[in-house]
Amino acid sequence: EAAVTQSPRSKVAVTGGKVTLSCHQTNNHDYMYWYRQDTGHGLRLIHYSYVADSTEKGDIPDGYKASRPSQENFSLILELASLSQTAVYFCASSAPPGAETLYFGSGTRLTVL
Amino acid sequence: QQKVQQSPESLSVPEGGMASLNCTSSDRNFQYFWWYRQHSGEGPKALMSIFSDGDKKEGRFTAHLNKASLHVSLHIRDSQPSDSALYFCAASVGTGGYKVVFGSGTRLLVSP
């Protein structure tokens, strides 16, 4: 079965600090995604990537950067963390374009104080 | 306004009962639909996909799609406590995972 691993599982950060969330997949999938989950909003796409060294903006990219150094790894970076970025973050991967299923990691719970 | 709306927000059924979850989209261009299930402390996991009008059955789970009415539903027969989770409806206008839009979820509680 597809495997997507996120680290850390939880993190507490201070307002204005830098936060990096990491994701590693062993599915050999081209596409990787970062989603944010908030109560009442479901899952919203922040950034995605379909090839190493390239990233694309999703629906809510403001305040976030992404990095895809290799096919297996995808990071989400909060340069200046804010209170509003407190949420659960999920990484996902999928095979090349088709009516494909998304495979999610277990999530990172980020609390910004 | 969310493009994919789910109802009810929460649902409680007894063990062995039938659970029915609904999803309505506001975009007639949606062609592909999924149901994802998320247990507490875990990431969402795809439960079923449905791309054609009609019913699709997988074990105790049956999905129904009616593109004309922009409605998709999920019915869980013989519900088990392990089915207690957050269920997401997801829709896409075309190929490409980045085009998938998620609803806000229905929380299902199955009581023993």
Short mmCIF file of C-alpha atoms in Angstrom, two decimals:
data_model
loop_
_atom_site.label_atom_id
_atom_site.label_comp_id
_atom_site.label_asym_id
_atom_site.label_seq_id
_atom_site.Cartn_x
_atom_site.Cartn_y
_atom_site.Cartn_z
CA GLU A 1 0.00 0.00 0.00
CA ALA A 2 1.02 3.59 -0.68
CA ALA A 3 3.08 5.16 2.09
CA VAL A 4 3.29 8.85 2.97
CA THR A 5 5.20 9.80 6.10
CA GLN A 6 5.03 13.21 7.75
CA SER A 7 7.25 14.75 10.40
CA PRO A 8 6.89 15.99 13.01
CA ARG A 9 3.53 14.64 14.20
CA SER A 10 2.97 17.76 16.24
CA LYS A 11 4.74 21.05 16.73
CA VAL A 12 4.37 24.17 18.81
CA ALA A 13 5.80 27.33 17.26
CA VAL A 14 6.00 30.96 18.28
CA THR A 15 4.46 33.77 16.29
CA GLY A 16 6.95 35.12 13.80
CA GLY A 17 9.11 32.02 13.88
CA LYS A 18 9.99 29.76 10.98
CA VAL A 19 8.37 26.34 10.69
CA THR A 20 9.22 23.52 8.30
CA LEU A 21 6.96 20.50 7.86
CA SER A 22 8.38 17.50 6.05
CA CYS A 23 6.83 14.77 3.92
CA HIS A 24 8.33 11.63 2.41
CA GLN A 25 6.58 9.20 0.07
CA THR A 26 7.61 5.77 -1.13
CA ASN A 27 4.83 5.40 -3.71
CA ASN A 28 6.91 6.54 -6.66
CA HIS A 29 4.16 9.09 -7.32
CA ASP A 30 4.86 12.20 -9.34
CA TYR A 31 2.30 14.43 -7.64
CA MET A 32 2.57 15.62 -4.04
CA TYR A 33 0.30 18.00 -2.15
CA TRP A 34 0.01 19.98 1.07
CA TYR A 35 -3.44 20.41 2.57
CA ARG A 36 -4.67 22.24 5.60
CA GLN A 37 -7.56 20.96 7.72
CA ASP A 38 -9.71 23.26 9.83
CA THR A 39 -12.99 22.42 11.46
CA GLY A 40 -15.83 23.37 9.15
CA HIS A 41 -13.61 23.84 6.11
CA GLY A 42 -12.66 20.34 5.19
CA LEU A 43 -9.33 20.07 3.39
CA ARG A 44 -7.91 23.00 1.47
CA LEU A 45 -4.99 22.79 -0.96
CA ILE A 46 -1.99 24.99 -0.13
CA HIS A 47 0.71 23.93 -2.64
CA TYR A 48 1.35 21.01 -4.92
CA SER A 49 4.12 19.69 -7.12
CA TYR A 50 4.22 17.35 -10.10
CA VAL A 51 7.99 17.18 -10.57
CA ALA A 52 11.11 17.67 -8.48
CA ASP A 53 12.43 21.24 -8.17
CA SER A 54 9.05 22.70 -9.12
CA THR A 55 6.04 23.71 -7.03
CA GLU A 56 2.65 25.24 -7.82
CA LYS A 57 0.25 27.34 -5.79
CA GLY A 58 -2.98 25.78 -4.61
CA ASP A 59 -6.10 27.51 -3.36
CA ILE A 60 -4.68 29.10 -0.17
CA PRO A 61 -0.92 29.67 -0.73
CA ASP A 62 -0.53 32.98 1.11
CA GLY A 63 1.92 32.73 4.00
CA TYR A 64 3.31 29.38 2.84
CA LYS A 65 6.20 28.23 0.68
CA ALA A 66 6.89 24.74 -0.61
CA SER A 67 9.99 22.88 -1.67
CA ARG A 68 10.33 19.63 -3.68
CA PRO A 69 14.02 18.67 -3.70
CA SER A 70 13.36 15.15 -4.96
CA GLN A 71 10.46 12.99 -6.12
CA GLU A 72 10.18 11.49 -2.65
CA ASN A 73 10.33 14.63 -0.51
CA PHE A 74 8.07 17.66 -0.23
CA SER A 75 8.30 20.34 2.47
CA LEU A 76 5.98 23.09 3.59
CA ILE A 77 7.62 26.21 4.98
CA LEU A 78 6.07 28.93 7.10
CA GLU A 79 8.62 31.76 7.09
CA LEU A 80 6.74 33.88 9.62
CA ALA A 81 4.27 31.75 11.50
CA SER A 82 1.03 33.41 12.57
CA LEU A 83 -1.77 32.46 14.94
CA SER A 84 -4.11 31.88 11.98
CA GLN A 85 -1.85 29.09 10.73
CA THR A 86 -2.71 26.88 13.70
CA ALA A 87 -4.22 23.81 12.02
CA VAL A 88 -3.60 20.21 11.05
CA TYR A 89 -1.52 19.82 7.90
CA PHE A 90 -1.66 16.82 5.61
CA CYS A 91 0.67 15.76 2.86
CA ALA A 92 -0.64 13.57 0.05
CA SER A 93 0.60 11.95 -3.12
CA SER A 94 -1.01 10.65 -6.29
CA ALA A 95 -0.05 9.03 -9.57
CA PRO A 96 0.18 11.08 -12.80
CA PRO A 97 -3.00 12.74 -14.06
CA GLY A 98 -5.97 10.48 -14.30
CA ALA A 99 -8.98 10.10 -12.06
CA GLU A 100 -6.54 9.26 -9.33
CA THR A 101 -6.92 8.70 -5.63
CA LEU A 102 -5.03 10.81 -3.10
CA TYR A 103 -2.90 8.99 -0.51
CA PHE A 104 -2.53 10.97 2.70
CA GLY A 105 -0.01 10.96 5.51
CA SER A 106 -1.03 10.96 9.17
CA GLY A 107 -0.81 14.71 9.52
CA THR A 108 1.09 17.31 11.55
CA ARG A 109 -0.75 19.24 14.24
CA LEU A 110 0.73 22.74 14.31
CA THR A 111 0.00 25.14 17.14
CA VAL A 112 1.26 28.70 16.83
CA LEU A 113 1.36 30.65 20.10
CA GLN B 1 -19.66 29.33 -0.57
CA GLN B 2 -18.23 25.82 -0.67
CA LYS B 3 -18.59 24.06 -3.99
CA VAL B 4 -19.15 20.72 -2.28
CA GLN B 5 -21.66 20.69 0.56
CA GLN B 6 -22.22 17.73 2.84
CA SER B 7 -25.14 16.84 5.07
CA PRO B 8 -25.73 16.17 7.81
CA GLU B 9 -22.82 17.66 9.73
CA SER B 10 -23.06 14.83 12.22
CA LEU B 11 -24.93 11.56 12.35
CA SER B 12 -25.48 8.98 15.06
CA VAL B 13 -26.68 5.44 14.28
CA PRO B 14 -26.90 2.26 16.35
CA GLU B 15 -24.61 -0.66 15.63
CA GLY B 16 -26.12 -2.71 12.82
CA GLY B 17 -28.07 0.25 11.46
CA MET B 18 -27.92 2.06 8.14
CA ALA B 19 -26.01 5.33 7.82
CA SER B 20 -26.75 7.66 4.91
CA LEU B 21 -24.47 10.55 4.03
CA ASN B 22 -25.19 13.16 1.38
CA CYS B 23 -23.16 15.45 -0.80
CA THR B 24 -24.33 18.15 -3.21
CA SER B 25 -22.07 20.06 -5.57
CA SER B 26 -22.68 23.51 -6.99
CA ASP B 27 -20.43 23.03 -10.02
CA ARG B 28 -22.04 21.15 -12.88
CA ASN B 29 -18.56 20.52 -14.32
CA PHE B 30 -17.67 18.03 -11.58
CA GLN B 31 -17.19 14.64 -13.20
CA TYR B 32 -15.38 12.52 -10.62
CA PHE B 33 -16.41 11.87 -7.04
CA TRP B 34 -14.83 10.16 -4.05
CA TRP B 35 -15.67 9.36 -0.47
CA TYR B 36 -12.79 9.58 2.00
CA ARG B 37 -12.87 8.40 5.61
CA GLN B 38 -10.75 9.84 8.40
CA HIS B 39 -10.42 8.15 11.77
CA SER B 40 -9.37 10.26 14.72
CA GLY B 41 -5.64 11.03 14.67
CA GLU B 42 -5.15 9.69 11.17
CA GLY B 43 -5.08 11.04 7.65
CA PRO B 44 -8.03 10.65 5.25
CA LYS B 45 -8.17 7.40 3.34
CA ALA B 46 -10.08 6.83 0.12
CA LEU B 47 -13.13 4.69 0.68
CA MET B 48 -14.78 4.66 -2.72
CA SER B 49 -14.72 6.43 -6.04
CA ILE B 50 -17.68 6.83 -8.37
CA PHE B 51 -17.52 8.34 -11.81
CA SER B 52 -20.71 7.15 -13.53
CA ASP B 53 -24.36 7.69 -12.70
CA GLY B 54 -25.95 4.94 -10.65
CA ASP B 55 -24.87 2.76 -7.77
CA LYS B 56 -21.48 1.32 -6.88
CA LYS B 57 -21.30 -1.27 -4.14
CA GLU B 58 -18.25 -2.39 -2.20
CA GLY B 59 -19.06 -4.69 0.69
CA ARG B 60 -21.25 -2.82 3.20
CA PHE B 61 -20.74 0.48 1.39
CA THR B 62 -22.87 1.73 -1.52
CA ALA B 63 -22.29 5.01 -3.30
CA HIS B 64 -24.92 6.58 -5.55
CA LEU B 65 -24.28 9.30 -8.11
CA ASN B 66 -26.76 11.46 -10.00
CA LYS B 67 -24.86 14.00 -12.07
CA ALA B 68 -28.04 15.67 -13.31
CA SER B 69 -28.98 16.65 -9.76
CA LEU B 70 -25.34 17.12 -8.71
CA HIS B 71 -25.89 14.68 -5.86
CA VAL B 72 -23.80 11.84 -4.51
CA SER B 73 -24.57 9.76 -1.45
CA LEU B 74 -22.91 7.07 0.64
CA HIS B 75 -24.89 4.37 2.44
CA ILE B 76 -23.29 2.16 5.05
CA ARG B 77 -25.21 -1.03 5.79
CA ASP B 78 -24.78 -2.93 9.07
CA SER B 79 -22.79 -0.05 10.59
CA GLN B 80 -20.02 -1.00 13.00
CA PRO B 81 -18.38 1.04 15.79
CA SER B 82 -15.21 0.99 13.68
CA ASP B 83 -17.11 3.00 11.05
CA SER B 84 -17.19 5.95 13.47
CA ALA B 85 -15.14 8.60 11.67
CA LEU B 86 -15.22 11.82 9.67
CA TYR B 87 -16.38 11.23 6.10
CA PHE B 88 -15.44 13.59 3.29
CA CYS B 89 -17.03 13.91 -0.09
CA ALA B 90 -14.57 15.03 -2.80
CA ALA B 91 -15.19 16.10 -6.38
CA SER B 92 -13.10 16.99 -9.38
CA VAL B 93 -13.82 18.66 -12.70
CA GLY B 94 -11.17 16.61 -14.42
CA THR B 95 -7.97 14.69 -14.09
CA GLY B 96 -5.28 15.98 -11.78
CA GLY B 97 -5.33 15.64 -8.01
CA TYR B 98 -4.86 19.38 -7.61
CA LYS B 99 -8.35 19.90 -8.99
CA VAL B 100 -10.04 17.93 -6.21
CA VAL B 101 -12.40 19.90 -3.95
CA PHE B 102 -13.39 18.54 -0.54
CA GLY B 103 -16.57 19.05 1.42
CA SER B 104 -16.43 19.97 5.11
CA GLY B 105 -17.27 16.46 6.25
CA THR B 106 -19.92 14.44 8.09
CA ARG B 107 -19.01 13.03 11.49
CA LEU B 108 -20.50 9.56 11.97
CA LEU B 109 -20.87 7.94 15.38
CA VAL B 110 -21.92 4.31 15.57
CA SER B 111 -22.99 3.33 19.06
CA PRO B 112 -22.68 -0.28 20.31
#
